[in-house]
Amino acid sequence: MNKDVDRQKSDHEQHAEASTGLRLLHTGDEEKRSEIIPLQLLPVDELVPLSQSLITPALARFFNLNVQHCPSRQQSFGNNAGRKSEQRLQFHYVEQLDQIRHLQEEDGAQNADLSEDFHVNQALDDLFRSQIIASGCGAVKDGDVARLAGTKRLQTDAELLNTFGALHASDGSSTHEHAVEEFGMTQSVLERENSSNSGDGATGSSGCGAGGSSGARTLKRPRLVWTPQLHKRFVDAVSQLGIKNAVPKTIMQLMNVEGLTRENVASHLQKYRLYLRRVQQGNPFSSCSNSSTTKSILTELEHTHHPNALMRVHISTAGTRPDTFFSSALDTRPSNITMTSNGHHSHVNSLNGLSGSVNHLLPQHIPSLLLQPVSHQLSQPMAMVKPPPPFNISQQFEPRLYGVKRVNSPPIRTSASASSDTHLLENMSVMNHAETHITATASSPPRRALTLFPH
DNA sequence: CTACCAATAT
DNA sequence: CATATTGGTA
């Protein structure tokens, strides 16, 4: 059961954990391989009381937020309750972030200031969500946040990111890099408690019990969250390898993401394959499209088996629930995408200011993987495959990604020549919400949750 | 013994 | 759902 956990714990992770000091406690069999001292929660006094806003007044003001307190949440901060508290703390963040988001949405482009700071806001949002929330690191101190918000507004995303990175690093003796790595691993919510404390199962997935008195707690590695970035890497890897060689291990290596385990990939791959299968059967974008639509698209792809094959697709992304990670990260509100991957127009009407590189995300890789025997690329399996640069999670928060100002009404026209990287999120966005209509103008897109692999 | 992978669990 | 874990198998 835990054998893999033990076996696959990467050296990197160990290192990161050791130096970060943020790692969740590991005990039991973990000790076999590492002299890492089980690290528990941060000292109670370092945690922000839940009765207190997790967003400093400065930050709140910065975002025009009206932060209320959540006294009711203030609970025992006992050692054993630490985890739970942390989680609540995270939720608290979520709420506040949502608040921010909503405010922004409502204000829309109206408010120039907000609009202008959108990228910062967005970055903040995502950072918080994906790092604090997803990573399960609830240890953000007031001072840090304050520093983050700064007396003066942050000028650049980079600054924000750096600050944030430092924030994490500040917790332990870890370096920024390590912190980033740690979180970059996108380990998310601390799952799974140990046997002992069934306690108040109300909240469901409780955190990993703090070391408490008796050890014997085997903490599991937090769930990996397949962020668009990660997924992109994944898809790229698979594409390069071709179905034939696309096995977990290889993919993992190609992805070159620190801390990513084979299991992670295997699991994802499994799902991905299911997705591909679905698509193959003529049901790519589950959502609306009737098979006919889908089919024609596929047919075209089939006939061309070239990424840039001609295909005219009208994509309309449905509204989404603003509370999933993806929706957060991708910010996919109703949008329309009309593209012609023929190398021509790519019009995007979206709040994101998506751009033309949309073609990139269409089931493009599918034909190469399924519809065609993946010829060219496969000739030199590993040799020619160029592993992308090591995945530094900070990439996930590439400033550029948030550099787009949000514009509500006017459709944004962008050249399709933009680097694909820049539009990673956008791509994923579409990918996730994609609903294809060869014709229509999907007026009332059904609301549905985001999925990496629409079904 | 490792890695795949489909099934199953959380 | 999305991921993790398991267990049979190559």
PDB file of C-alpha atoms in Angstrom, chain A residues 57-268:
ATOM      1  CA  PRO A  57      -6.330  45.310   5.928  1.00  0.00           C
ATOM      2  CA  ALA A  58      -3.876  46.542   3.422  1.00  0.00           C
ATOM      3  CA  LEU A  59      -4.660  43.820   0.996  1.00  0.00           C
ATOM      4  CA  ALA A  60      -8.325  44.142   1.622  1.00  0.00           C
ATOM      5  CA  ARG A  61      -8.199  47.778   0.920  1.00  0.00           C
ATOM      6  CA  PHE A  62      -6.131  47.130  -2.057  1.00  0.00           C
ATOM      7  CA  PHE A  63      -8.917  45.124  -3.506  1.00  0.00           C
ATOM      8  CA  ASN A  64     -11.737  47.138  -2.157  1.00  0.00           C
ATOM      9  CA  LEU A  65     -12.645  44.247  -0.047  1.00  0.00           C
ATOM     10  CA  ASN A  66     -14.875  44.220   2.848  1.00  0.00           C
ATOM     11  CA  VAL A  67     -13.410  41.564   4.924  1.00  0.00           C
ATOM     12  CA  GLN A  68     -15.543  40.062   7.530  1.00  0.00           C
ATOM     13  CA  HIS A  69     -14.409  37.891  10.249  1.00  0.00           C
ATOM     14  CA  CYS A  70     -15.315  34.375  10.761  1.00  0.00           C
ATOM     15  CA  PRO A  71     -15.347  34.035  14.443  1.00  0.00           C
ATOM     16  CA  SER A  72     -17.376  30.929  14.350  1.00  0.00           C
ATOM     17  CA  ARG A  73     -14.567  29.213  12.713  1.00  0.00           C
ATOM     18  CA  GLN A  74     -12.217  29.885  15.423  1.00  0.00           C
ATOM     19  CA  GLN A  75     -11.784  26.581  16.913  1.00  0.00           C
ATOM     20  CA  SER A  76      -9.451  24.644  18.952  1.00  0.00           C
ATOM     21  CA  PHE A  77      -6.007  25.142  17.832  1.00  0.00           C
ATOM     22  CA  GLY A  78      -4.832  22.188  19.664  1.00  0.00           C
ATOM     23  CA  ASN A  79      -2.096  20.246  18.127  1.00  0.00           C
ATOM     24  CA  ASN A  80      -4.437  17.766  16.736  1.00  0.00           C
ATOM     25  CA  ALA A  81      -6.761  20.324  15.435  1.00  0.00           C
ATOM     26  CA  GLY A  82      -4.055  22.091  13.628  1.00  0.00           C
ATOM     27  CA  ARG A  83      -4.656  20.486  10.319  1.00  0.00           C
ATOM     28  CA  LYS A  84      -8.236  21.168  10.296  1.00  0.00           C
ATOM     29  CA  SER A  85      -7.650  24.673  11.190  1.00  0.00           C
ATOM     30  CA  GLU A  86      -5.283  24.975   8.388  1.00  0.00           C
ATOM     31  CA  GLN A  87      -7.834  23.781   6.008  1.00  0.00           C
ATOM     32  CA  ARG A  88     -10.379  26.142   7.228  1.00  0.00           C
ATOM     33  CA  LEU A  89      -7.843  28.733   6.894  1.00  0.00           C
ATOM     34  CA  GLN A  90      -7.503  27.796   3.318  1.00  0.00           C
ATOM     35  CA  PHE A  91     -11.163  27.927   2.755  1.00  0.00           C
ATOM     36  CA  HIS A  92     -11.180  31.244   4.263  1.00  0.00           C
ATOM     37  CA  TYR A  93      -8.839  32.286   1.593  1.00  0.00           C
ATOM     38  CA  VAL A  94     -11.008  30.806  -1.013  1.00  0.00           C
ATOM     39  CA  GLU A  95     -13.905  32.783   0.122  1.00  0.00           C
ATOM     40  CA  GLN A  96     -12.055  35.954   0.156  1.00  0.00           C
ATOM     41  CA  LEU A  97     -10.574  35.315  -3.154  1.00  0.00           C
ATOM     42  CA  ASP A  98     -13.929  34.563  -4.555  1.00  0.00           C
ATOM     43  CA  GLN A  99     -15.063  37.764  -3.154  1.00  0.00           C
ATOM     44  CA  ILE A 100     -12.360  39.507  -4.969  1.00  0.00           C
ATOM     45  CA  ARG A 101     -13.187  37.734  -8.116  1.00  0.00           C
ATOM     46  CA  HIS A 102     -16.801  38.538  -7.936  1.00  0.00           C
ATOM     47  CA  LEU A 103     -16.170  42.085  -7.246  1.00  0.00           C
ATOM     48  CA  GLN A 104     -14.057  42.250 -10.243  1.00  0.00           C
ATOM     49  CA  GLU A 105     -16.494  40.514 -12.392  1.00  0.00           C
ATOM     50  CA  GLU A 106     -19.170  42.851 -11.449  1.00  0.00           C
ATOM     51  CA  ASP A 107     -17.110  45.854 -11.931  1.00  0.00           C
ATOM     52  CA  GLY A 108     -15.865  44.461 -15.095  1.00  0.00           C
ATOM     53  CA  ALA A 109     -14.002  46.781 -17.282  1.00  0.00           C
ATOM     54  CA  GLN A 110     -15.950  49.585 -15.845  1.00  0.00           C
ATOM     55  CA  ASN A 111     -13.552  50.244 -13.176  1.00  0.00           C
ATOM     56  CA  ALA A 112     -10.396  51.173 -14.826  1.00  0.00           C
ATOM     57  CA  ASP A 113      -8.372  50.622 -11.757  1.00  0.00           C
ATOM     58  CA  LEU A 114      -9.581  47.186 -11.147  1.00  0.00           C
ATOM     59  CA  SER A 115      -9.284  46.361 -14.723  1.00  0.00           C
ATOM     60  CA  GLU A 116      -5.815  47.565 -14.784  1.00  0.00           C
ATOM     61  CA  ASP A 117      -4.880  45.567 -11.856  1.00  0.00           C
ATOM     62  CA  PHE A 118      -6.635  42.585 -13.072  1.00  0.00           C
ATOM     63  CA  HIS A 119      -3.571  40.678 -13.840  1.00  0.00           C
ATOM     64  CA  VAL A 120      -2.244  41.228 -10.435  1.00  0.00           C
ATOM     65  CA  ASN A 121      -5.493  40.234  -9.002  1.00  0.00           C
ATOM     66  CA  GLN A 122      -5.660  37.221 -11.143  1.00  0.00           C
ATOM     67  CA  ALA A 123      -2.206  36.248 -10.253  1.00  0.00           C
ATOM     68  CA  LEU A 124      -2.961  36.644  -6.660  1.00  0.00           C
ATOM     69  CA  ASP A 125      -6.034  34.630  -6.956  1.00  0.00           C
ATOM     70  CA  ASP A 126      -4.378  31.844  -8.730  1.00  0.00           C
ATOM     71  CA  LEU A 127      -1.400  31.893  -6.559  1.00  0.00           C
ATOM     72  CA  PHE A 128      -3.476  31.612  -3.545  1.00  0.00           C
ATOM     73  CA  ARG A 129      -5.672  29.022  -4.916  1.00  0.00           C
ATOM     74  CA  SER A 130      -3.111  26.821  -6.408  1.00  0.00           C
ATOM     75  CA  GLN A 131      -0.456  27.266  -3.904  1.00  0.00           C
ATOM     76  CA  ILE A 132      -1.966  27.966  -0.636  1.00  0.00           C
ATOM     77  CA  ILE A 133      -5.113  26.162  -1.156  1.00  0.00           C
ATOM     78  CA  ALA A 134      -4.031  23.392  -3.341  1.00  0.00           C
ATOM     79  CA  SER A 135      -0.810  22.797  -1.658  1.00  0.00           C
ATOM     80  CA  GLY A 136      -2.319  22.689   1.686  1.00  0.00           C
ATOM     81  CA  CYS A 137       0.115  25.095   3.049  1.00  0.00           C
ATOM     82  CA  GLY A 138      -1.899  27.174   5.319  1.00  0.00           C
ATOM     83  CA  ALA A 139       0.958  28.841   6.924  1.00  0.00           C
ATOM     84  CA  VAL A 140       0.797  32.282   5.618  1.00  0.00           C
ATOM     85  CA  LYS A 141       1.476  34.847   8.123  1.00  0.00           C
ATOM     86  CA  ASP A 142       0.011  38.194   8.338  1.00  0.00           C
ATOM     87  CA  GLY A 143       3.236  39.864   7.892  1.00  0.00           C
ATOM     88  CA  ASP A 144       3.839  37.953   4.755  1.00  0.00           C
ATOM     89  CA  VAL A 145       0.566  38.824   3.306  1.00  0.00           C
ATOM     90  CA  ALA A 146       1.085  42.352   4.224  1.00  0.00           C
ATOM     91  CA  ARG A 147       4.394  42.299   2.577  1.00  0.00           C
ATOM     92  CA  LEU A 148       2.780  40.722  -0.372  1.00  0.00           C
ATOM     93  CA  ALA A 149       0.167  43.333  -0.659  1.00  0.00           C
ATOM     94  CA  GLY A 150       2.627  45.953   0.086  1.00  0.00           C
ATOM     95  CA  THR A 151       1.888  49.419   1.090  1.00  0.00           C
ATOM     96  CA  LYS A 152       2.009  50.285  -2.479  1.00  0.00           C
ATOM     97  CA  ARG A 153       0.571  48.240  -5.167  1.00  0.00           C
ATOM     98  CA  LEU A 154       2.700  45.700  -6.764  1.00  0.00           C
ATOM     99  CA  GLN A 155       3.890  46.892 -10.058  1.00  0.00           C
ATOM    100  CA  THR A 156       4.527  43.739 -11.850  1.00  0.00           C
ATOM    101  CA  ASP A 157       3.462  40.225 -11.802  1.00  0.00           C
ATOM    102  CA  ALA A 158       6.991  39.244 -11.463  1.00  0.00           C
ATOM    103  CA  GLU A 159       7.226  41.209  -8.357  1.00  0.00           C
ATOM    104  CA  LEU A 160       4.172  39.628  -7.085  1.00  0.00           C
ATOM    105  CA  LEU A 161       5.394  36.222  -7.892  1.00  0.00           C
ATOM    106  CA  ASN A 162       8.720  36.785  -6.389  1.00  0.00           C
ATOM    107  CA  THR A 163       7.240  38.159  -3.345  1.00  0.00           C
ATOM    108  CA  PHE A 164       5.012  35.267  -3.061  1.00  0.00           C
ATOM    109  CA  GLY A 165       7.765  32.860  -3.595  1.00  0.00           C
ATOM    110  CA  ALA A 166       9.714  34.510  -0.940  1.00  0.00           C
ATOM    111  CA  LEU A 167       6.748  34.279   1.195  1.00  0.00           C
ATOM    112  CA  HIS A 168       6.816  30.586   1.075  1.00  0.00           C
ATOM    113  CA  ALA A 169      10.471  30.422   1.484  1.00  0.00           C
ATOM    114  CA  SER A 170      10.254  32.586   4.463  1.00  0.00           C
ATOM    115  CA  ASP A 171       8.600  29.888   6.323  1.00  0.00           C
ATOM    116  CA  GLY A 172      11.535  27.658   6.500  1.00  0.00           C
ATOM    117  CA  SER A 173      15.092  27.885   5.607  1.00  0.00           C
ATOM    118  CA  SER A 174      14.258  26.899   2.126  1.00  0.00           C
ATOM    119  CA  THR A 175      15.197  28.877  -0.837  1.00  0.00           C
ATOM    120  CA  HIS A 176      12.739  30.347  -3.161  1.00  0.00           C
ATOM    121  CA  GLU A 177      13.441  27.602  -5.546  1.00  0.00           C
ATOM    122  CA  HIS A 178      12.727  24.975  -3.090  1.00  0.00           C
ATOM    123  CA  ALA A 179       9.560  26.546  -2.065  1.00  0.00           C
ATOM    124  CA  VAL A 180       8.521  26.811  -5.593  1.00  0.00           C
ATOM    125  CA  GLU A 181       9.399  23.284  -6.240  1.00  0.00           C
ATOM    126  CA  GLU A 182       7.566  22.119  -3.295  1.00  0.00           C
ATOM    127  CA  PHE A 183       4.456  23.829  -4.335  1.00  0.00           C
ATOM    128  CA  GLY A 184       5.106  23.420  -7.895  1.00  0.00           C
ATOM    129  CA  MET A 185       4.578  19.850  -7.353  1.00  0.00           C
ATOM    130  CA  THR A 186       1.126  21.076  -7.038  1.00  0.00           C
ATOM    131  CA  GLN A 187       0.586  18.810  -4.213  1.00  0.00           C
ATOM    132  CA  SER A 188      -2.729  19.769  -3.140  1.00  0.00           C
ATOM    133  CA  VAL A 189      -4.947  19.494  -0.256  1.00  0.00           C
ATOM    134  CA  LEU A 190      -3.618  17.347   2.393  1.00  0.00           C
ATOM    135  CA  GLU A 191      -5.643  14.305   2.059  1.00  0.00           C
ATOM    136  CA  ARG A 192      -6.301  11.510   4.199  1.00  0.00           C
ATOM    137  CA  GLU A 193      -5.922  11.382   7.818  1.00  0.00           C
ATOM    138  CA  ASN A 194      -4.659   8.425   9.592  1.00  0.00           C
ATOM    139  CA  SER A 195      -6.665   5.780  11.148  1.00  0.00           C
ATOM    140  CA  SER A 196      -6.769   7.057  14.630  1.00  0.00           C
ATOM    141  CA  ASN A 197      -8.706  10.230  14.681  1.00  0.00           C
ATOM    142  CA  SER A 198     -12.021   9.826  13.102  1.00  0.00           C
ATOM    143  CA  GLY A 199     -12.907  12.865  15.061  1.00  0.00           C
ATOM    144  CA  ASP A 200     -15.245  15.199  13.419  1.00  0.00           C
ATOM    145  CA  GLY A 201     -15.517  13.746  10.048  1.00  0.00           C
ATOM    146  CA  ALA A 202     -17.888  16.472   9.195  1.00  0.00           C
ATOM    147  CA  THR A 203     -15.474  18.352   7.094  1.00  0.00           C
ATOM    148  CA  GLY A 204     -14.723  15.215   5.294  1.00  0.00           C
ATOM    149  CA  SER A 205     -11.182  14.999   4.219  1.00  0.00           C
ATOM    150  CA  SER A 206      -9.433  16.077   7.242  1.00  0.00           C
ATOM    151  CA  GLY A 207      -5.891  16.992   7.156  1.00  0.00           C
ATOM    152  CA  CYS A 208      -3.060  14.839   8.025  1.00  0.00           C
ATOM    153  CA  GLY A 209      -3.056  14.700  11.676  1.00  0.00           C
ATOM    154  CA  ALA A 210      -0.437  16.688  13.285  1.00  0.00           C
ATOM    155  CA  GLY A 211       2.145  14.560  14.781  1.00  0.00           C
ATOM    156  CA  GLY A 212       0.160  14.703  17.886  1.00  0.00           C
ATOM    157  CA  SER A 213       1.321  12.629  20.692  1.00  0.00           C
ATOM    158  CA  SER A 214       1.758   9.266  19.206  1.00  0.00           C
ATOM    159  CA  GLY A 215       3.402   8.936  15.905  1.00  0.00           C
ATOM    160  CA  ALA A 216       2.391   6.067  13.714  1.00  0.00           C
ATOM    161  CA  ARG A 217       0.934   8.452  11.282  1.00  0.00           C
ATOM    162  CA  THR A 218       1.819   7.858   7.776  1.00  0.00           C
ATOM    163  CA  LEU A 219       1.285  10.921   5.839  1.00  0.00           C
ATOM    164  CA  LYS A 220       0.639  10.525   2.253  1.00  0.00           C
ATOM    165  CA  ARG A 221       1.874  12.689  -0.405  1.00  0.00           C
ATOM    166  CA  PRO A 222      -0.738  15.266  -1.220  1.00  0.00           C
ATOM    167  CA  ARG A 223      -2.806  14.892  -4.255  1.00  0.00           C
ATOM    168  CA  LEU A 224      -1.306  16.140  -7.384  1.00  0.00           C
ATOM    169  CA  VAL A 225      -3.284  18.724  -9.150  1.00  0.00           C
ATOM    170  CA  TRP A 226      -3.010  18.600 -12.844  1.00  0.00           C
ATOM    171  CA  THR A 227      -2.819  22.199 -13.624  1.00  0.00           C
ATOM    172  CA  PRO A 228      -3.176  23.278 -17.190  1.00  0.00           C
ATOM    173  CA  GLN A 229       0.521  23.727 -17.277  1.00  0.00           C
ATOM    174  CA  LEU A 230       1.200  20.277 -16.119  1.00  0.00           C
ATOM    175  CA  HIS A 231      -1.369  18.858 -18.399  1.00  0.00           C
ATOM    176  CA  LYS A 232       0.129  20.682 -21.249  1.00  0.00           C
ATOM    177  CA  ARG A 233       3.414  19.129 -20.542  1.00  0.00           C
ATOM    178  CA  PHE A 234       1.772  15.856 -20.311  1.00  0.00           C
ATOM    179  CA  VAL A 235       0.059  16.193 -23.617  1.00  0.00           C
ATOM    180  CA  ASP A 236       3.176  17.445 -25.233  1.00  0.00           C
ATOM    181  CA  ALA A 237       5.079  14.524 -23.952  1.00  0.00           C
ATOM    182  CA  VAL A 238       2.511  12.089 -25.101  1.00  0.00           C
ATOM    183  CA  SER A 239       2.398  13.726 -28.438  1.00  0.00           C
ATOM    184  CA  GLN A 240       6.071  13.484 -28.889  1.00  0.00           C
ATOM    185  CA  LEU A 241       6.240   9.944 -27.784  1.00  0.00           C
ATOM    186  CA  GLY A 242       3.289   8.791 -29.683  1.00  0.00           C
ATOM    187  CA  ILE A 243       0.831   6.391 -28.283  1.00  0.00           C
ATOM    188  CA  LYS A 244       3.199   3.605 -28.735  1.00  0.00           C
ATOM    189  CA  ASN A 245       5.780   4.820 -26.358  1.00  0.00           C
ATOM    190  CA  ALA A 246       3.575   6.872 -24.226  1.00  0.00           C
ATOM    191  CA  VAL A 247       3.811   4.937 -21.073  1.00  0.00           C
ATOM    192  CA  PRO A 248       3.882   6.440 -17.652  1.00  0.00           C
ATOM    193  CA  LYS A 249       7.534   6.211 -17.063  1.00  0.00           C
ATOM    194  CA  THR A 250       8.535   7.632 -20.349  1.00  0.00           C
ATOM    195  CA  ILE A 251       6.014  10.350 -20.222  1.00  0.00           C
ATOM    196  CA  MET A 252       7.119  11.229 -16.805  1.00  0.00           C
ATOM    197  CA  GLN A 253      10.685  11.517 -17.889  1.00  0.00           C
ATOM    198  CA  LEU A 254       9.812  13.560 -20.842  1.00  0.00           C
ATOM    199  CA  MET A 255       7.697  15.855 -18.855  1.00  0.00           C
ATOM    200  CA  ASN A 256      10.626  16.526 -16.705  1.00  0.00           C
ATOM    201  CA  VAL A 257       8.665  17.755 -13.805  1.00  0.00           C
ATOM    202  CA  GLU A 258      10.296  17.509 -10.521  1.00  0.00           C
ATOM    203  CA  GLY A 259       8.513  15.404  -8.051  1.00  0.00           C
ATOM    204  CA  LEU A 260       6.102  14.032 -10.510  1.00  0.00           C
ATOM    205  CA  THR A 261       5.746  10.357  -9.956  1.00  0.00           C
ATOM    206  CA  ARG A 262       5.054   7.619 -12.326  1.00  0.00           C
ATOM    207  CA  GLU A 263       1.855   6.907 -10.559  1.00  0.00           C
ATOM    208  CA  ASN A 264       0.780  10.430 -11.059  1.00  0.00           C
ATOM    209  CA  VAL A 265       1.340  10.130 -14.705  1.00  0.00           C
ATOM    210  CA  ALA A 266      -0.109   6.695 -14.925  1.00  0.00           C
ATOM    211  CA  SER A 267      -3.261   7.825 -13.372  1.00  0.00           C
ATOM    212  CA  HIS A 268      -3.496  10.808 -15.554  1.00  0.00           C
TER     213      HIS A 268
END
